[in-house]
Structures are given as structure tokens and as C-alpha cells.
Amino acid sequence: MKLFSKMRMGSISGKRFGNYILYAIGEIVLVVLGILIAVGINNWNEDKKEADRLATYLHNYRTDLVTDTTVIGINLRLLEQKKEAFHLVLSDTMTKQQLMTTPLAFSLITTHRPLQLQNKGYNELKNYASNDRTMTDSLVSTIITTHAAFDDLIMQAQERINKDIDENLGYFKNNKEWMADLLSQKLSDDVIAYFLSDDYRNRASLHYVLVYKNLHTFLSAYNDHAIGLLERIDERLSKTP
């Protein structure tokens, strides 16, 4: 051991001192580089995992949008069909013959086709956005804010429509003896007389506002918005490795 110590001291104190220092520095640099490379690889792996996770959530939300636009498209077409019957009832000129040849006129204020926006992809993105690294992602933030707003508007509009339907059915049940005839599609003289009356026209007028000035407007706006989002999502996913 003494011999080795003397040799080491000799190498340090002798002409090879500079080489020894360079060797020591080189070892330190290699260790630091190794650490930096390991950290870099780890960060890259984490970023890749995050990118893959976000791509999956965007894909799921895209699937939800396709479902929503399909269902909303069907509802909008049905509402357009009912609009003609609404206009007939609200025209003040509807005749018995026109009423009898327009079956939809008898169910304008007592029926509604409910719908609900898909929320799986939205909830995934909402939870994912709690990560600070995604707060600046304009696509994700747009999805979260607009989806929540449209979902609330559409649900509230449908709640008002359903409430009005319940009130109309309750009124018929408690005040009109022909309620059973109407439900069984027996168009008695009393049924026809009511659906030609001012009371029905007034009720139809209020329901028209709830359906076409609220729900129809929100559904159309969301449908247009969803189509634009689909384009943005497709563009983003096409760039994802």
C-alpha cells in the first residue's frame, strides 16, 4: 500500500500531473453527460406517453362528435318537418281539412325527441387538462369550454320543452274528456274543435318559441361548431407520430 501511495504521489507531483487532471475532468464530463442523456431520454419517453395519451383522448372525442352530429342531424331534420305543421297551426287560417291531413299538428306540443351530447371524450380531456402542461393547448381548451357551454344550453332548452309538454298533457288530462280519444288516435268532433281553437294556437305559439328559438338554434350552432372541431382534430391527429 505504501508503494502504491508513493507511485500515485509521484504521478501527481511529476510530469504526468496535467494528464491526471485531464483524465479526472474527462471522467466527470462523461458522468455528467451520461446523466443528461438519461434525463433527456426519460423526458422524451414521458413526452411521448403524454402525446399518445392526448391523441387517444382526441380520437375518443372525435368519435363522440361524429355520433353527436349524426344524432343532431336527424333531430334537425325532424324539427324541420314539424315546422311546416307549426306554421299551419299558427297561421290563423287552418281549416278542418288541413288539420285532418296534417297528423303532426295533433302532437306538436306533447312530443319531443330527447338527445344528450356524448361526454366520454370530453371528460377524458377535461381530466387531462388538469395537467399544467396542457393548459396552453388551444384545441383542448376550446373543446373543454365550448362543449360544456353547449351541453348546458341544450340540456336547459330540453328541460323547458319537457316542462311545457308536461303542463300541456296535465291540462288535457284534467280538463279535456277527449284525452283518451286523442291518445288512441280517435279524432272526434271535440278533438278537432280544440285543435282549431285559439287556446291550442296560443299553446303552440309558446312551444314553437321553446323549440325553434332556443333548442333548434343551439343544435344548429353546435352542429356547425362540431364540424369545425372535427377538421381541427383531424389536422392534429395527422401530425401525431
PDB file of C-alpha atoms in Angstrom:
ATOM      1  CA  MET A   1       0.000   0.000   0.000  1.00  0.00           C
ATOM      2  CA  LYS A   2       2.855   2.355   0.779  1.00  0.00           C
ATOM      3  CA  LEU A   3       4.367   1.537  -2.591  1.00  0.00           C
ATOM      4  CA  PHE A   4       1.107   2.366  -4.403  1.00  0.00           C
ATOM      5  CA  SER A   5       0.730   5.610  -2.460  1.00  0.00           C
ATOM      6  CA  LYS A   6       4.258   6.632  -3.419  1.00  0.00           C
ATOM      7  CA  MET A   7       3.524   5.833  -7.089  1.00  0.00           C
ATOM      8  CA  ARG A   8       0.314   7.880  -7.038  1.00  0.00           C
ATOM      9  CA  MET A   9       2.035  10.820  -5.402  1.00  0.00           C
ATOM     10  CA  GLY A  10       4.789  10.501  -7.948  1.00  0.00           C
ATOM     11  CA  SER A  11       2.348  10.640 -10.841  1.00  0.00           C
ATOM     12  CA  ILE A  12       0.650  13.670  -9.337  1.00  0.00           C
ATOM     13  CA  SER A  13       3.828  15.546  -8.458  1.00  0.00           C
ATOM     14  CA  GLY A  14       5.678  14.526 -11.574  1.00  0.00           C
ATOM     15  CA  LYS A  15       5.372  15.488 -15.204  1.00  0.00           C
ATOM     16  CA  ARG A  16       2.163  13.452 -15.582  1.00  0.00           C
ATOM     17  CA  PHE A  17       0.164  15.730 -13.242  1.00  0.00           C
ATOM     18  CA  GLY A  18      -1.510  17.524 -16.143  1.00  0.00           C
ATOM     19  CA  ASN A  19      -2.579  14.235 -17.740  1.00  0.00           C
ATOM     20  CA  TYR A  20      -4.010  13.084 -14.433  1.00  0.00           C
ATOM     21  CA  ILE A  21      -6.125  16.255 -14.109  1.00  0.00           C
ATOM     22  CA  LEU A  22      -7.367  15.914 -17.683  1.00  0.00           C
ATOM     23  CA  TYR A  23      -8.270  12.304 -17.045  1.00  0.00           C
ATOM     24  CA  ALA A  24     -10.208  13.232 -13.885  1.00  0.00           C
ATOM     25  CA  ILE A  25     -12.058  16.039 -15.691  1.00  0.00           C
ATOM     26  CA  GLY A  26     -12.863  13.704 -18.543  1.00  0.00           C
ATOM     27  CA  GLU A  27     -14.396  11.203 -16.163  1.00  0.00           C
ATOM     28  CA  ILE A  28     -16.547  13.927 -14.578  1.00  0.00           C
ATOM     29  CA  VAL A  29     -17.683  15.156 -18.002  1.00  0.00           C
ATOM     30  CA  LEU A  30     -18.632  11.611 -19.041  1.00  0.00           C
ATOM     31  CA  VAL A  31     -20.633  11.107 -15.848  1.00  0.00           C
ATOM     32  CA  VAL A  32     -22.462  14.426 -16.347  1.00  0.00           C
ATOM     33  CA  LEU A  33     -23.137  13.627 -19.991  1.00  0.00           C
ATOM     34  CA  GLY A  34     -24.467  10.221 -19.014  1.00  0.00           C
ATOM     35  CA  ILE A  35     -26.823  11.782 -16.503  1.00  0.00           C
ATOM     36  CA  LEU A  36     -28.016  14.403 -19.006  1.00  0.00           C
ATOM     37  CA  ILE A  37     -28.609  11.780 -21.671  1.00  0.00           C
ATOM     38  CA  ALA A  38     -30.540   9.585 -19.233  1.00  0.00           C
ATOM     39  CA  VAL A  39     -32.676  12.555 -18.134  1.00  0.00           C
ATOM     40  CA  GLY A  40     -33.250  13.548 -21.748  1.00  0.00           C
ATOM     41  CA  ILE A  41     -34.350  10.047 -22.715  1.00  0.00           C
ATOM     42  CA  ASN A  42     -36.661   9.870 -19.717  1.00  0.00           C
ATOM     43  CA  ASN A  43     -38.205  13.249 -20.576  1.00  0.00           C
ATOM     44  CA  TRP A  44     -38.639  12.175 -24.193  1.00  0.00           C
ATOM     45  CA  ASN A  45     -40.371   8.990 -23.094  1.00  0.00           C
ATOM     46  CA  GLU A  46     -42.681  10.925 -20.791  1.00  0.00           C
ATOM     47  CA  ASP A  47     -43.481  13.451 -23.527  1.00  0.00           C
ATOM     48  CA  LYS A  48     -44.208  10.603 -25.926  1.00  0.00           C
ATOM     49  CA  LYS A  49     -46.546   8.995 -23.421  1.00  0.00           C
ATOM     50  CA  GLU A  50     -48.324  12.315 -22.890  1.00  0.00           C
ATOM     51  CA  ALA A  51     -48.645  12.869 -26.648  1.00  0.00           C
ATOM     52  CA  ASP A  52     -50.017   9.358 -27.150  1.00  0.00           C
ATOM     53  CA  ARG A  53     -52.485   9.803 -24.290  1.00  0.00           C
ATOM     54  CA  LEU A  54     -53.701  13.120 -25.684  1.00  0.00           C
ATOM     55  CA  ALA A  55     -54.048  11.612 -29.163  1.00  0.00           C
ATOM     56  CA  THR A  56     -56.189   8.816 -27.705  1.00  0.00           C
ATOM     57  CA  TYR A  57     -58.446  11.281 -25.906  1.00  0.00           C
ATOM     58  CA  LEU A  58     -58.777  13.436 -29.025  1.00  0.00           C
ATOM     59  CA  HIS A  59     -59.655  10.352 -31.043  1.00  0.00           C
ATOM     60  CA  ASN A  60     -62.326   9.418 -28.491  1.00  0.00           C
ATOM     61  CA  TYR A  61     -63.727  12.942 -28.554  1.00  0.00           C
ATOM     62  CA  ARG A  62     -63.741  12.819 -32.350  1.00  0.00           C
ATOM     63  CA  THR A  63     -65.837   9.636 -32.171  1.00  0.00           C
ATOM     64  CA  ASP A  64     -68.234  11.440 -29.828  1.00  0.00           C
ATOM     65  CA  LEU A  65     -68.506  14.359 -32.247  1.00  0.00           C
ATOM     66  CA  VAL A  66     -69.367  12.043 -35.134  1.00  0.00           C
ATOM     67  CA  THR A  67     -72.121  10.471 -33.012  1.00  0.00           C
ATOM     68  CA  ASP A  68     -73.394  13.885 -31.879  1.00  0.00           C
ATOM     69  CA  THR A  69     -73.511  15.379 -35.365  1.00  0.00           C
ATOM     70  CA  THR A  70     -75.328  12.291 -36.666  1.00  0.00           C
ATOM     71  CA  VAL A  71     -77.971  12.382 -33.929  1.00  0.00           C
ATOM     72  CA  ILE A  72     -78.338  16.159 -34.111  1.00  0.00           C
ATOM     73  CA  GLY A  73     -78.674  15.970 -37.888  1.00  0.00           C
ATOM     74  CA  ILE A  74     -81.580  13.545 -37.505  1.00  0.00           C
ATOM     75  CA  ASN A  75     -83.230  15.779 -34.893  1.00  0.00           C
ATOM     76  CA  LEU A  76     -82.827  18.896 -37.014  1.00  0.00           C
ATOM     77  CA  ARG A  77     -84.468  17.176 -39.977  1.00  0.00           C
ATOM     78  CA  LEU A  78     -87.380  16.061 -37.799  1.00  0.00           C
ATOM     79  CA  LEU A  79     -87.778  19.576 -36.443  1.00  0.00           C
ATOM     80  CA  GLU A  80     -87.842  20.951 -39.982  1.00  0.00           C
ATOM     81  CA  GLN A  81     -90.658  18.533 -40.798  1.00  0.00           C
ATOM     82  CA  LYS A  82     -92.621  19.692 -37.748  1.00  0.00           C
ATOM     83  CA  LYS A  83     -92.056  23.353 -38.595  1.00  0.00           C
ATOM     84  CA  GLU A  84     -94.479  23.175 -41.518  1.00  0.00           C
ATOM     85  CA  ALA A  85     -97.182  21.881 -39.193  1.00  0.00           C
ATOM     86  CA  PHE A  86     -96.390  24.634 -36.672  1.00  0.00           C
ATOM     87  CA  HIS A  87     -96.719  27.289 -39.355  1.00  0.00           C
ATOM     88  CA  LEU A  88    -100.075  25.844 -40.385  1.00  0.00           C
ATOM     89  CA  VAL A  89    -101.410  25.877 -36.820  1.00  0.00           C
ATOM     90  CA  LEU A  90    -100.110  29.392 -36.165  1.00  0.00           C
ATOM     91  CA  SER A  91    -101.404  30.816 -39.442  1.00  0.00           C
ATOM     92  CA  ASP A  92    -104.938  31.623 -38.195  1.00  0.00           C
ATOM     93  CA  THR A  93    -106.277  30.188 -41.449  1.00  0.00           C
ATOM     94  CA  MET A  94    -106.062  26.458 -40.771  1.00  0.00           C
ATOM     95  CA  THR A  95    -109.165  24.601 -41.878  1.00  0.00           C
ATOM     96  CA  LYS A  96    -110.568  21.309 -40.654  1.00  0.00           C
ATOM     97  CA  GLN A  97    -109.476  19.632 -43.857  1.00  0.00           C
ATOM     98  CA  GLN A  98    -105.910  20.911 -43.480  1.00  0.00           C
ATOM     99  CA  LEU A  99    -105.824  19.739 -39.861  1.00  0.00           C
ATOM    100  CA  MET A 100    -107.072  16.273 -40.785  1.00  0.00           C
ATOM    101  CA  THR A 101    -104.400  15.895 -43.459  1.00  0.00           C
ATOM    102  CA  THR A 102    -101.587  17.054 -41.141  1.00  0.00           C
ATOM    103  CA  PRO A 103    -101.143  14.350 -38.465  1.00  0.00           C
ATOM    104  CA  LEU A 104     -98.174  16.149 -36.896  1.00  0.00           C
ATOM    105  CA  ALA A 105    -100.458  19.035 -35.938  1.00  0.00           C
ATOM    106  CA  PHE A 106    -102.001  16.899 -33.179  1.00  0.00           C
ATOM    107  CA  SER A 107     -98.702  16.202 -31.391  1.00  0.00           C
ATOM    108  CA  LEU A 108     -96.763  19.463 -31.740  1.00  0.00           C
ATOM    109  CA  ILE A 109     -96.965  20.420 -28.063  1.00  0.00           C
ATOM    110  CA  THR A 110     -96.970  16.955 -26.489  1.00  0.00           C
ATOM    111  CA  THR A 111     -93.963  15.171 -28.017  1.00  0.00           C
ATOM    112  CA  HIS A 112     -90.211  15.680 -28.008  1.00  0.00           C
ATOM    113  CA  ARG A 113     -87.271  13.578 -29.207  1.00  0.00           C
ATOM    114  CA  PRO A 114     -84.638  13.911 -26.420  1.00  0.00           C
ATOM    115  CA  LEU A 115     -80.913  13.875 -27.038  1.00  0.00           C
ATOM    116  CA  GLN A 116     -77.761  14.158 -24.976  1.00  0.00           C
ATOM    117  CA  LEU A 117     -74.255  15.057 -26.062  1.00  0.00           C
ATOM    118  CA  GLN A 118     -71.629  12.330 -25.711  1.00  0.00           C
ATOM    119  CA  ASN A 119     -69.293  13.047 -22.783  1.00  0.00           C
ATOM    120  CA  LYS A 120     -66.676  10.277 -22.694  1.00  0.00           C
ATOM    121  CA  GLY A 121     -64.009  12.064 -24.716  1.00  0.00           C
ATOM    122  CA  TYR A 122     -64.876  15.399 -23.140  1.00  0.00           C
ATOM    123  CA  ASN A 123     -64.417  14.052 -19.611  1.00  0.00           C
ATOM    124  CA  GLU A 124     -61.090  12.470 -20.562  1.00  0.00           C
ATOM    125  CA  LEU A 125     -59.818  15.745 -21.991  1.00  0.00           C
ATOM    126  CA  LYS A 126     -61.149  17.698 -19.014  1.00  0.00           C
ATOM    127  CA  ASN A 127     -59.264  15.463 -16.578  1.00  0.00           C
ATOM    128  CA  TYR A 128     -56.172  15.536 -18.778  1.00  0.00           C
ATOM    129  CA  ALA A 129     -56.238  19.338 -18.877  1.00  0.00           C
ATOM    130  CA  SER A 130     -55.687  19.475 -15.135  1.00  0.00           C
ATOM    131  CA  ASN A 131     -52.048  18.891 -16.077  1.00  0.00           C
ATOM    132  CA  ASP A 132     -50.414  22.329 -16.295  1.00  0.00           C
ATOM    133  CA  ARG A 133     -48.547  21.333 -19.456  1.00  0.00           C
ATOM    134  CA  THR A 134     -51.802  21.197 -21.409  1.00  0.00           C
ATOM    135  CA  MET A 135     -53.335  24.449 -20.244  1.00  0.00           C
ATOM    136  CA  THR A 136     -51.851  26.321 -23.195  1.00  0.00           C
ATOM    137  CA  ASP A 137     -53.177  23.859 -25.788  1.00  0.00           C
ATOM    138  CA  SER A 138     -55.716  25.968 -27.676  1.00  0.00           C
ATOM    139  CA  LEU A 139     -57.523  22.968 -29.161  1.00  0.00           C
ATOM    140  CA  VAL A 140     -58.023  21.267 -25.806  1.00  0.00           C
ATOM    141  CA  SER A 141     -59.115  24.476 -24.070  1.00  0.00           C
ATOM    142  CA  THR A 142     -61.571  25.233 -26.901  1.00  0.00           C
ATOM    143  CA  ILE A 143     -63.094  21.764 -26.642  1.00  0.00           C
ATOM    144  CA  ILE A 144     -63.497  21.971 -22.876  1.00  0.00           C
ATOM    145  CA  THR A 145     -65.056  25.435 -22.737  1.00  0.00           C
ATOM    146  CA  THR A 146     -67.368  25.148 -25.752  1.00  0.00           C
ATOM    147  CA  HIS A 147     -68.550  21.612 -25.063  1.00  0.00           C
ATOM    148  CA  ALA A 148     -69.569  22.492 -21.517  1.00  0.00           C
ATOM    149  CA  ALA A 149     -71.370  25.643 -22.702  1.00  0.00           C
ATOM    150  CA  PHE A 150     -73.302  23.918 -25.492  1.00  0.00           C
ATOM    151  CA  ASP A 151     -74.159  20.937 -23.294  1.00  0.00           C
ATOM    152  CA  ASP A 152     -75.639  23.270 -20.696  1.00  0.00           C
ATOM    153  CA  LEU A 153     -77.631  25.274 -23.271  1.00  0.00           C
ATOM    154  CA  ILE A 154     -79.043  22.178 -24.971  1.00  0.00           C
ATOM    155  CA  MET A 155     -79.987  20.496 -21.698  1.00  0.00           C
ATOM    156  CA  GLN A 156     -81.699  23.624 -20.358  1.00  0.00           C
ATOM    157  CA  ALA A 157     -83.634  24.095 -23.597  1.00  0.00           C
ATOM    158  CA  GLN A 158     -84.847  20.497 -23.442  1.00  0.00           C
ATOM    159  CA  GLU A 159     -85.828  20.865 -19.792  1.00  0.00           C
ATOM    160  CA  ARG A 160     -88.033  23.856 -20.679  1.00  0.00           C
ATOM    161  CA  ILE A 161     -89.590  21.922 -23.567  1.00  0.00           C
ATOM    162  CA  ASN A 162     -90.273  18.892 -21.372  1.00  0.00           C
ATOM    163  CA  LYS A 163     -91.786  21.105 -18.694  1.00  0.00           C
ATOM    164  CA  ASP A 164     -94.117  22.693 -21.240  1.00  0.00           C
ATOM    165  CA  ILE A 165     -95.105  19.249 -22.564  1.00  0.00           C
ATOM    166  CA  ASP A 166     -95.883  18.053 -19.028  1.00  0.00           C
ATOM    167  CA  GLU A 167     -98.045  21.136 -18.450  1.00  0.00           C
ATOM    168  CA  ASN A 168     -99.931  20.608 -21.709  1.00  0.00           C
ATOM    169  CA  LEU A 169    -100.547  16.921 -21.007  1.00  0.00           C
ATOM    170  CA  GLY A 170    -101.640  17.749 -17.467  1.00  0.00           C
ATOM    171  CA  TYR A 171    -104.052  20.367 -18.813  1.00  0.00           C
ATOM    172  CA  PHE A 172    -105.544  17.910 -21.297  1.00  0.00           C
ATOM    173  CA  LYS A 173    -105.812  15.189 -18.673  1.00  0.00           C
ATOM    174  CA  ASN A 174    -107.569  17.383 -16.114  1.00  0.00           C
ATOM    175  CA  ASN A 175    -109.754  19.466 -18.407  1.00  0.00           C
ATOM    176  CA  LYS A 176    -110.489  17.563 -21.617  1.00  0.00           C
ATOM    177  CA  GLU A 177    -112.693  14.494 -21.695  1.00  0.00           C
ATOM    178  CA  TRP A 178    -111.396  13.648 -25.139  1.00  0.00           C
ATOM    179  CA  MET A 179    -107.862  12.933 -23.833  1.00  0.00           C
ATOM    180  CA  ALA A 180    -108.384   9.180 -24.193  1.00  0.00           C
ATOM    181  CA  ASP A 181    -109.662   9.655 -27.742  1.00  0.00           C
ATOM    182  CA  LEU A 182    -106.584  11.663 -28.657  1.00  0.00           C
ATOM    183  CA  LEU A 183    -104.173   9.080 -27.248  1.00  0.00           C
ATOM    184  CA  SER A 184    -105.957   6.323 -29.165  1.00  0.00           C
ATOM    185  CA  GLN A 185    -105.940   8.496 -32.304  1.00  0.00           C
ATOM    186  CA  LYS A 186    -109.729   8.799 -32.426  1.00  0.00           C
ATOM    187  CA  LEU A 187    -110.339  12.223 -33.902  1.00  0.00           C
ATOM    188  CA  SER A 188    -113.758  13.047 -32.513  1.00  0.00           C
ATOM    189  CA  ASP A 189    -115.526  16.334 -33.206  1.00  0.00           C
ATOM    190  CA  ASP A 190    -114.446  17.645 -29.777  1.00  0.00           C
ATOM    191  CA  VAL A 191    -110.796  16.821 -30.521  1.00  0.00           C
ATOM    192  CA  ILE A 192    -110.916  18.574 -33.875  1.00  0.00           C
ATOM    193  CA  ALA A 193    -112.696  21.587 -32.390  1.00  0.00           C
ATOM    194  CA  TYR A 194    -109.978  22.045 -29.770  1.00  0.00           C
ATOM    195  CA  PHE A 195    -107.087  21.780 -32.219  1.00  0.00           C
ATOM    196  CA  LEU A 196    -108.744  24.521 -34.273  1.00  0.00           C
ATOM    197  CA  SER A 197    -109.177  26.719 -31.183  1.00  0.00           C
ATOM    198  CA  ASP A 198    -107.304  29.834 -30.063  1.00  0.00           C
ATOM    199  CA  ASP A 199    -106.173  28.048 -26.881  1.00  0.00           C
ATOM    200  CA  TYR A 200    -104.304  25.435 -28.889  1.00  0.00           C
ATOM    201  CA  ARG A 201    -102.842  28.096 -31.141  1.00  0.00           C
ATOM    202  CA  ASN A 202    -101.565  30.007 -28.114  1.00  0.00           C
ATOM    203  CA  ARG A 203    -100.004  26.910 -26.597  1.00  0.00           C
ATOM    204  CA  ALA A 204     -98.431  26.014 -29.928  1.00  0.00           C
ATOM    205  CA  SER A 205     -97.035  29.533 -30.224  1.00  0.00           C
ATOM    206  CA  LEU A 206     -95.199  29.245 -26.886  1.00  0.00           C
ATOM    207  CA  HIS A 207     -93.930  25.779 -27.715  1.00  0.00           C
ATOM    208  CA  TYR A 208     -92.689  26.999 -31.101  1.00  0.00           C
ATOM    209  CA  VAL A 209     -90.522  29.588 -29.346  1.00  0.00           C
ATOM    210  CA  LEU A 210     -89.077  26.975 -26.974  1.00  0.00           C
ATOM    211  CA  VAL A 211     -88.275  24.602 -29.827  1.00  0.00           C
ATOM    212  CA  TYR A 212     -87.152  26.846 -32.688  1.00  0.00           C
ATOM    213  CA  LYS A 213     -85.875  29.984 -30.989  1.00  0.00           C
ATOM    214  CA  ASN A 214     -83.959  28.007 -28.392  1.00  0.00           C
ATOM    215  CA  LEU A 215     -83.284  24.298 -28.960  1.00  0.00           C
ATOM    216  CA  HIS A 216     -83.134  24.407 -32.764  1.00  0.00           C
ATOM    217  CA  THR A 217     -80.802  27.412 -32.625  1.00  0.00           C
ATOM    218  CA  PHE A 218     -78.460  25.734 -30.135  1.00  0.00           C
ATOM    219  CA  LEU A 219     -78.411  22.439 -32.041  1.00  0.00           C
ATOM    220  CA  SER A 220     -77.616  24.173 -35.328  1.00  0.00           C
ATOM    221  CA  ALA A 221     -74.842  26.220 -33.738  1.00  0.00           C
ATOM    222  CA  TYR A 222     -73.332  23.168 -32.048  1.00  0.00           C
ATOM    223  CA  ASN A 223     -73.514  21.164 -35.261  1.00  0.00           C
ATOM    224  CA  ASP A 224     -71.592  23.851 -37.169  1.00  0.00           C
ATOM    225  CA  HIS A 225     -69.097  24.158 -34.323  1.00  0.00           C
ATOM    226  CA  ALA A 226     -68.597  20.370 -34.193  1.00  0.00           C
ATOM    227  CA  ILE A 227     -67.850  20.209 -37.919  1.00  0.00           C
ATOM    228  CA  GLY A 228     -65.144  22.840 -37.485  1.00  0.00           C
ATOM    229  CA  LEU A 229     -63.708  20.966 -34.496  1.00  0.00           C
ATOM    230  CA  LEU A 230     -63.575  17.737 -36.470  1.00  0.00           C
ATOM    231  CA  GLU A 231     -61.362  19.436 -39.036  1.00  0.00           C
ATOM    232  CA  ARG A 232     -59.023  20.753 -36.345  1.00  0.00           C
ATOM    233  CA  ILE A 233     -58.833  17.393 -34.594  1.00  0.00           C
ATOM    234  CA  ASP A 234     -58.128  15.563 -37.850  1.00  0.00           C
ATOM    235  CA  GLU A 235     -55.356  18.023 -38.614  1.00  0.00           C
ATOM    236  CA  ARG A 236     -53.835  17.499 -35.153  1.00  0.00           C
ATOM    237  CA  LEU A 237     -54.065  13.704 -35.319  1.00  0.00           C
ATOM    238  CA  SER A 238     -52.481  13.637 -38.773  1.00  0.00           C
ATOM    239  CA  LYS A 239     -49.375  15.219 -37.237  1.00  0.00           C
ATOM    240  CA  THR A 240     -49.201  12.776 -34.350  1.00  0.00           C
ATOM    241  CA  PRO A 241     -46.457  10.136 -34.926  1.00  0.00           C
TER     242      PRO A 241
END
